CSV table of C-alpha atoms in Angstrom, one decimal:
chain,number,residue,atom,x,y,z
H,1,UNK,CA,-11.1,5.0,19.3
H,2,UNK,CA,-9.5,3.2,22.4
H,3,UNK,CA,-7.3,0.2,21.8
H,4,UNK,CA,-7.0,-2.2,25.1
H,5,UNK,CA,-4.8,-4.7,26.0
H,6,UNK,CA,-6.1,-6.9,29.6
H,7,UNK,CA,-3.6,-8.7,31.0
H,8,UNK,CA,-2.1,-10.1,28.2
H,9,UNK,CA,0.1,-13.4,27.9
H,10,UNK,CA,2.4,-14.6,25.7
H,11,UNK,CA,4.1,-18.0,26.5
H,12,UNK,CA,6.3,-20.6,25.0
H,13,UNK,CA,6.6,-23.6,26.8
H,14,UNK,CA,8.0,-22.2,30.6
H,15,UNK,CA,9.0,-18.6,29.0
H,16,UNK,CA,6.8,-16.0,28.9
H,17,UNK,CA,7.6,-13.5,26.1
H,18,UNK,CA,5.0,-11.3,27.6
H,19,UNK,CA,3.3,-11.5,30.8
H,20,UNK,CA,0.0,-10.0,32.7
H,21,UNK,CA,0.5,-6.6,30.1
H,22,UNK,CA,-2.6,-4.5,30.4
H,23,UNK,CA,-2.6,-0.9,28.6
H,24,UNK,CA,-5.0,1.0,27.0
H,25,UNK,CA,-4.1,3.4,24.2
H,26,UNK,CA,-6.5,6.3,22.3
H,27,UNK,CA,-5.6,8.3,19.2
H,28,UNK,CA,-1.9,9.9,19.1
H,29,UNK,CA,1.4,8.9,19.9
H,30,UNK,CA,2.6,6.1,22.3
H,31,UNK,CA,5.9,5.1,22.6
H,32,UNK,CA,7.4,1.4,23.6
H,33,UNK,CA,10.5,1.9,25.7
H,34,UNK,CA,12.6,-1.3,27.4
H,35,UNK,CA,16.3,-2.8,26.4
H,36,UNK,CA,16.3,-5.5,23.6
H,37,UNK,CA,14.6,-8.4,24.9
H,38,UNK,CA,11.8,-6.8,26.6
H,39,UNK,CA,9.1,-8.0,24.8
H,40,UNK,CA,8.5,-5.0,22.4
H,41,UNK,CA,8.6,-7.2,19.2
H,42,UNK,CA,6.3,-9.5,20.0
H,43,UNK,CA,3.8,-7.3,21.8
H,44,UNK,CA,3.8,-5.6,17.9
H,45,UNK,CA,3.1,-9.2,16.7
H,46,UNK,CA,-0.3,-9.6,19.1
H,47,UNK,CA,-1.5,-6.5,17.8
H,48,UNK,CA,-1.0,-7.5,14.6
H,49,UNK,CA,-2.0,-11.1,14.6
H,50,UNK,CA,0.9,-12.3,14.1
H,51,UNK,CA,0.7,-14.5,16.7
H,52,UNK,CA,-1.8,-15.7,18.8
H,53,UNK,CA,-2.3,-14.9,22.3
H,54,UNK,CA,-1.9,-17.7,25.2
H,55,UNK,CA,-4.4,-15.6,27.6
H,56,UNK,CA,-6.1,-12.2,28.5
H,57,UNK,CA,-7.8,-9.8,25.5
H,58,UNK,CA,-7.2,-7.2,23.0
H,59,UNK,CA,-10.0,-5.2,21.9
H,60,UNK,CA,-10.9,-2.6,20.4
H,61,UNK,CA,-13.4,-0.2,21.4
H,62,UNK,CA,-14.8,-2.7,23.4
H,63,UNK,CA,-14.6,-5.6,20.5
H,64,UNK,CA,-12.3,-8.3,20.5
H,65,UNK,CA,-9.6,-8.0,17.6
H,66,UNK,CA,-10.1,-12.6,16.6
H,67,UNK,CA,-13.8,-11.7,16.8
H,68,UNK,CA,-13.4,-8.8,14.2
H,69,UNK,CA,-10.8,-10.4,12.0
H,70,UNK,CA,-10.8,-8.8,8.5
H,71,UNK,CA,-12.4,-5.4,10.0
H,72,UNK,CA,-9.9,-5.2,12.3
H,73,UNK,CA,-6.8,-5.8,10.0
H,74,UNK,CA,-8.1,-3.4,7.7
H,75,UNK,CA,-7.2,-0.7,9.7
H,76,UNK,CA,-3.8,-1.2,10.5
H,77,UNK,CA,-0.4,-0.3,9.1
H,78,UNK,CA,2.7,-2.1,10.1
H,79,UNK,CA,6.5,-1.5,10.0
H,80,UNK,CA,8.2,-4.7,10.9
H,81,UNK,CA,11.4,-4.4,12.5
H,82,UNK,CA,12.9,-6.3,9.5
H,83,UNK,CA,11.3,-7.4,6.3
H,84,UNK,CA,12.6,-9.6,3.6
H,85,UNK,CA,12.3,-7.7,0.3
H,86,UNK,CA,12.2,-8.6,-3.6
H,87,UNK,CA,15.8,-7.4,-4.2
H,88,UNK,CA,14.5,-6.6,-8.3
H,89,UNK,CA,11.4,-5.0,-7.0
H,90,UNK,CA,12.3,-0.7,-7.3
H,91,UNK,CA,9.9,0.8,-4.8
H,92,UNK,CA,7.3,1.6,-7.1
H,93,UNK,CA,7.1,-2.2,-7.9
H,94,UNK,CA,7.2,-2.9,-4.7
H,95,UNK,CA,4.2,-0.7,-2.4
H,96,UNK,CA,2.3,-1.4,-5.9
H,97,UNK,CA,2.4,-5.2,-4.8
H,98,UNK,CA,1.5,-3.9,-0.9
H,99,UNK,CA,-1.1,-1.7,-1.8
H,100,UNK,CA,-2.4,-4.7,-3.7
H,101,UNK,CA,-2.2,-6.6,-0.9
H,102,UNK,CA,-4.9,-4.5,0.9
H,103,UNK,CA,-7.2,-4.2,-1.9
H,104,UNK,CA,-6.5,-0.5,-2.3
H,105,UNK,CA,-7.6,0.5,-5.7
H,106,UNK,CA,-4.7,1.4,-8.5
H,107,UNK,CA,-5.6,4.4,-8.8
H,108,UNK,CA,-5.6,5.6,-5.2
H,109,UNK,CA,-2.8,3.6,-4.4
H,110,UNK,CA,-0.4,5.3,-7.5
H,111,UNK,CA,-1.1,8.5,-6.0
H,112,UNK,CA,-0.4,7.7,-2.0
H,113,UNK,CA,2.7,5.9,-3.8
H,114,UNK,CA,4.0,8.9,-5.1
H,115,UNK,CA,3.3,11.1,-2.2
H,116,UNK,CA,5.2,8.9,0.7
H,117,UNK,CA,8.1,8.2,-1.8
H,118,UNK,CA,8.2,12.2,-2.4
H,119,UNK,CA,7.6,12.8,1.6
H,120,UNK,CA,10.6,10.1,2.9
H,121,UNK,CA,12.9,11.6,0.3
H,122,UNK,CA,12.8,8.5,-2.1
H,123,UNK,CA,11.0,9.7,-5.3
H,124,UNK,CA,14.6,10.3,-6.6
H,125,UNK,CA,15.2,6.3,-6.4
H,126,UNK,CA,11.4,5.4,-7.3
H,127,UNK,CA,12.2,3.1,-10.3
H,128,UNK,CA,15.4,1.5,-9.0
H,129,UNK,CA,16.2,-1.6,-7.9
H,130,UNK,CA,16.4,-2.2,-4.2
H,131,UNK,CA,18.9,-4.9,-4.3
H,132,UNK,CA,21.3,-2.0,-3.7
H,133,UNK,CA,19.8,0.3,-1.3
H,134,UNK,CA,20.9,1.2,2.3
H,135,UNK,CA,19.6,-0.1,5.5
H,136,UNK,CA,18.5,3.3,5.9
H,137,UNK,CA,16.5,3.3,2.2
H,138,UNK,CA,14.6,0.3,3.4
H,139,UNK,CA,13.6,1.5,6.3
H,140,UNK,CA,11.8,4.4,4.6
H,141,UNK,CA,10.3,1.8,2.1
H,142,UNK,CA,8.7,-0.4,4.7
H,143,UNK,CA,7.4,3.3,6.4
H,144,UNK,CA,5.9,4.2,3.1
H,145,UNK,CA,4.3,0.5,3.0
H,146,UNK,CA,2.6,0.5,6.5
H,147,UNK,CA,1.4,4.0,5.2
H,148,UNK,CA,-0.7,2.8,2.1
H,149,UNK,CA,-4.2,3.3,2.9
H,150,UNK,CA,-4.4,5.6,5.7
H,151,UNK,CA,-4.5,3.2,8.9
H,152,UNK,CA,-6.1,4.2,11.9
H,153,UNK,CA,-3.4,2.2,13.8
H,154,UNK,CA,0.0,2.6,12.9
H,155,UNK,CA,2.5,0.2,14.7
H,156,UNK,CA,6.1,1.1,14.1
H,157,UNK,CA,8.6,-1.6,15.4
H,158,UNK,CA,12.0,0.7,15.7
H,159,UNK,CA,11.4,2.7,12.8
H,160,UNK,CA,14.5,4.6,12.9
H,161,UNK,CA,16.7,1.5,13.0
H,162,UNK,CA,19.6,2.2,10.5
H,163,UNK,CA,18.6,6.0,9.9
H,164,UNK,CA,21.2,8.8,9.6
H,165,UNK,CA,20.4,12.1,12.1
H,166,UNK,CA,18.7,14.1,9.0
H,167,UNK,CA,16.4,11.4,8.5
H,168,UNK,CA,15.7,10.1,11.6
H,169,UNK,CA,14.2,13.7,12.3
H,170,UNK,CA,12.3,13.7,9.3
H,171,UNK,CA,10.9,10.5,10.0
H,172,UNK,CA,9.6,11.8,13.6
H,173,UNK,CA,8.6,14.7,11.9
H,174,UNK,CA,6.3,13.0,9.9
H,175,UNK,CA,4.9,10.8,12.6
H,176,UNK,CA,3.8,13.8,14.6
H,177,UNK,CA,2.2,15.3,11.8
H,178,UNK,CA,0.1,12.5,10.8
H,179,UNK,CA,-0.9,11.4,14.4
H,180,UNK,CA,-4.1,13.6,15.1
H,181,UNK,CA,-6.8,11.0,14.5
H,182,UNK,CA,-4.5,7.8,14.6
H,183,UNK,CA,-3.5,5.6,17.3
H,184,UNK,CA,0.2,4.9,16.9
H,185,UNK,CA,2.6,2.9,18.4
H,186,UNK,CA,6.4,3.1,18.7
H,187,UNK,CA,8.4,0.1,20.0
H,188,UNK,CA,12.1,1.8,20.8
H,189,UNK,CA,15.2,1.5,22.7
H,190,UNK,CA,16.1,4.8,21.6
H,191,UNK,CA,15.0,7.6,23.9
H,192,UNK,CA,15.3,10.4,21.3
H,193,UNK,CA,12.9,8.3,18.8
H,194,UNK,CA,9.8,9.4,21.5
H,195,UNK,CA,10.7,11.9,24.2
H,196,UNK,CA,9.8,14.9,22.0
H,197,UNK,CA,6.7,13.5,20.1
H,198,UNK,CA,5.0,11.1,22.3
H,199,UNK,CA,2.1,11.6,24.1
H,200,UNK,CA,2.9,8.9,26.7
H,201,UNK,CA,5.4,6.4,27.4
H,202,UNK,CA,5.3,2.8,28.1
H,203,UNK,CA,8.2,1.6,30.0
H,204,UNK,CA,8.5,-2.4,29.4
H,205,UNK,CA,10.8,-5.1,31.5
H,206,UNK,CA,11.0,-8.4,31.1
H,207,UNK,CA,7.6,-9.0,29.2
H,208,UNK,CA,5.7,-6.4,31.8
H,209,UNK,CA,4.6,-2.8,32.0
H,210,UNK,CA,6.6,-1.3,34.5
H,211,UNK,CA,4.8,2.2,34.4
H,212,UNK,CA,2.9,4.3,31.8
H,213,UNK,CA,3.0,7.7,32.0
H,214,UNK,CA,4.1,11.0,30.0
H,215,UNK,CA,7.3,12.4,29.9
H,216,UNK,CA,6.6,14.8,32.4
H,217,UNK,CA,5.0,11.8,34.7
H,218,UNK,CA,7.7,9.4,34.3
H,219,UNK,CA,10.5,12.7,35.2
H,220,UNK,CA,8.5,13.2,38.2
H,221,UNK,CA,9.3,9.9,39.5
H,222,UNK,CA,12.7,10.8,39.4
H,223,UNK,CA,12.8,13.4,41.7
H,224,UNK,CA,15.4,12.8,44.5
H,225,UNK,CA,17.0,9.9,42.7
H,226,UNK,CA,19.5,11.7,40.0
H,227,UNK,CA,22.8,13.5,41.5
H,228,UNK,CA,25.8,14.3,39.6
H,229,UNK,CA,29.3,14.9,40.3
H,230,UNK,CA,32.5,16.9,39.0
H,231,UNK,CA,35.3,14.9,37.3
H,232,UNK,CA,37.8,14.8,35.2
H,233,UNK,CA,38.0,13.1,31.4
H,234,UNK,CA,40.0,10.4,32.7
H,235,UNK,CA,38.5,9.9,35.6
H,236,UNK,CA,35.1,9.1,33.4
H,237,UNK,CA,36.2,4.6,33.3
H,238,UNK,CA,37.0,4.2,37.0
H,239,UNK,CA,33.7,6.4,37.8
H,240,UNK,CA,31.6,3.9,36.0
H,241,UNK,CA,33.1,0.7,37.5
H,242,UNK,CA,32.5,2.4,40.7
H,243,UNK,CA,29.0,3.8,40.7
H,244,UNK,CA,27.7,1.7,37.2
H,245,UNK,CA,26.3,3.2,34.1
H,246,UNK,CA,26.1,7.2,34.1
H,247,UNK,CA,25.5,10.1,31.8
H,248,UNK,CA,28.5,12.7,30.9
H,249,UNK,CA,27.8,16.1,30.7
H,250,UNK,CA,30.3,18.9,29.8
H,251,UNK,CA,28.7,21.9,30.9
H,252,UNK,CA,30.3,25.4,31.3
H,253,UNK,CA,32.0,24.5,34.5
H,254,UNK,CA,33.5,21.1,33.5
H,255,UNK,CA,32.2,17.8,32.8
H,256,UNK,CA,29.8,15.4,35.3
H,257,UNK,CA,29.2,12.5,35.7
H,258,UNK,CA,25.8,11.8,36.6
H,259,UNK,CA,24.7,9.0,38.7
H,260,UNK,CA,20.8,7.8,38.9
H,261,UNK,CA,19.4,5.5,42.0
H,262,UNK,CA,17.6,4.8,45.1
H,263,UNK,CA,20.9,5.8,47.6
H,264,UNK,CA,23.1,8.6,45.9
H,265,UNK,CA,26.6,8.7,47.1
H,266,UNK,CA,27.5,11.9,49.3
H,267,UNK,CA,29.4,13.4,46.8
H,268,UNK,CA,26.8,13.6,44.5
H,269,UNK,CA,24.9,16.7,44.6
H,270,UNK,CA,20.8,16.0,44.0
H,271,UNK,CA,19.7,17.2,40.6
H,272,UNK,CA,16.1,18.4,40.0
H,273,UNK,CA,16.4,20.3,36.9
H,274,UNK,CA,17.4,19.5,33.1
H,275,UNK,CA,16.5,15.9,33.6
H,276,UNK,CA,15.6,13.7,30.3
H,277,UNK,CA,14.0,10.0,29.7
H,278,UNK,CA,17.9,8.9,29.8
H,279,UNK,CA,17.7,9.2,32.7
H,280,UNK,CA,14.4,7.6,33.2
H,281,UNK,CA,15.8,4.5,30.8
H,282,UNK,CA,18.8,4.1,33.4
H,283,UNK,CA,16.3,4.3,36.5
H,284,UNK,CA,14.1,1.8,35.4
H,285,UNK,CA,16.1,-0.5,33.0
H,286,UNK,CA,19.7,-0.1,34.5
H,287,UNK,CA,20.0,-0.3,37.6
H,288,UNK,CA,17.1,-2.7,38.2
């Protein structure tokens, strides 16, 4: 199963949203990485049909997704960023209506219910109202409703928005353990959400691809371009007004600050070991 975006457009009036994005993506992981504003959300509404395109094609395996319409809908899950619930609706009440919604059968549908609500640690809360849930509760809802029916393509628009640490590891856990013969897509701003489980990274700017790669790929391009130097706590603001955005790192010597660019100063030594997508996130997205 290959999913293909050519040179894809998306433009309102003079703005393009998104602009000459071309990927192609097979079954596992993929993660969406750029700042707010990138584009993320409404590359997630292409592929969903959400919106229409202005120009260029998305297909898949080799078929156009207009051209397939029902067939192609059919096969995909979808976590909205934000979704407006029935505030009386408990959970139950609610995928119920969802699972509906795609035509899956009761029966199927009561027991994939009771297996996501039991897998994202809601069972507990099935029959209660979600009127008073957390930010974090609904997130795992709309998980569980873009679940419903075993998609082959599961697109996940910042999942973990509003999730505690405990969960937010659960939820990646579950994500990598349902990916072998799905094609799923993560649209992020936060590194940890992909580094460990994707199988390659999209790096978005300003509507574009900037560079697709894996982890290990993308690290690569970062060789010669990270230093770091020793400092003190307080020394931490008037490094950052000076050299811009940088990691700390208290390590067993002190703390660093860790600079990542083109031209390193001279008193940063070159760092070619330990290096993470942070750093790839302030290469390509902070200092650019």
């Amino acid at each position: 199963m290959k999913l293909a975006l050519r040179n894809v457009c998306k433009k309102y009036r003079d703005f393009y949203a998104i602009k000459d994005f071309s990927m192609e993506l097979s079954e596992g992981i993929h993660g969406i990485l750029g700042p707010n504003g990138a584009g993320k959300s409404t590359l997630m509404n292409l592929l969903t049909e959400n919106l229409e395109l202005t120009s260029g094609e998305i297909t898949l395996d080799g078929k156009n997704i207009v051209s397939m319409g029902e067939a192609y809908r059919s096969l995909i899950g979808y976590m909205p960023q934000q979704q407006g619930f029935y505030e009386q609706f408990s959970p139950t009440e609610f995928l119920h209506y969802i699972g509906g919604l795609k035509d899956i059968k009761k029966s199927v549908r009561t027991e994939q219910i009771a297996y996501w609500l039991e897998k994202l640690n809601l069972y507990q809360w099935r029959n209660q109202r979600m009127g008073g849930f957390s930010g974090g509760m609904l997130q795992r809802v709309l998980l569980a409703q873009a679940l419903l029916g075993s998609p082959k393509i599961l697109i996940l628009d910042e999942p973990t928005a509003g999730l505690d640490p405990r969960e937010r590891i659960n939820m990646r856990n579950i994500i990598a353990e349902i990916s072998k013969d799905k094609i799923i897509l993560i649209a992020t701003h936060i590194v940890s959400d992909i580094e460990l489980i994707a199988d390659d990274i999209i790096l978005t700017r300003q509507g574009q691809c900037v560079r697709q790669g894996t982890t290990g790929e993308l690290l690569e391009t970062l060789q010669g371009k990270v230093g770091e130097c020793p400092c003190k706590k307080e020394e931490i603001l008037s490094l950052q007004e000076r050299y811009g955005v940088g990691n700390i790192f208290l390590q067993s010597d002190g703390v660093y600050f860790r600079k990542v660019g083109d031209d390193l100063p001279e008193n940063f030594r070159p760092v070619s070991e330990n290096l993470s997508l942070e750093d790839v996130y302030l290469y390509y997205f902070e200092i650019r």
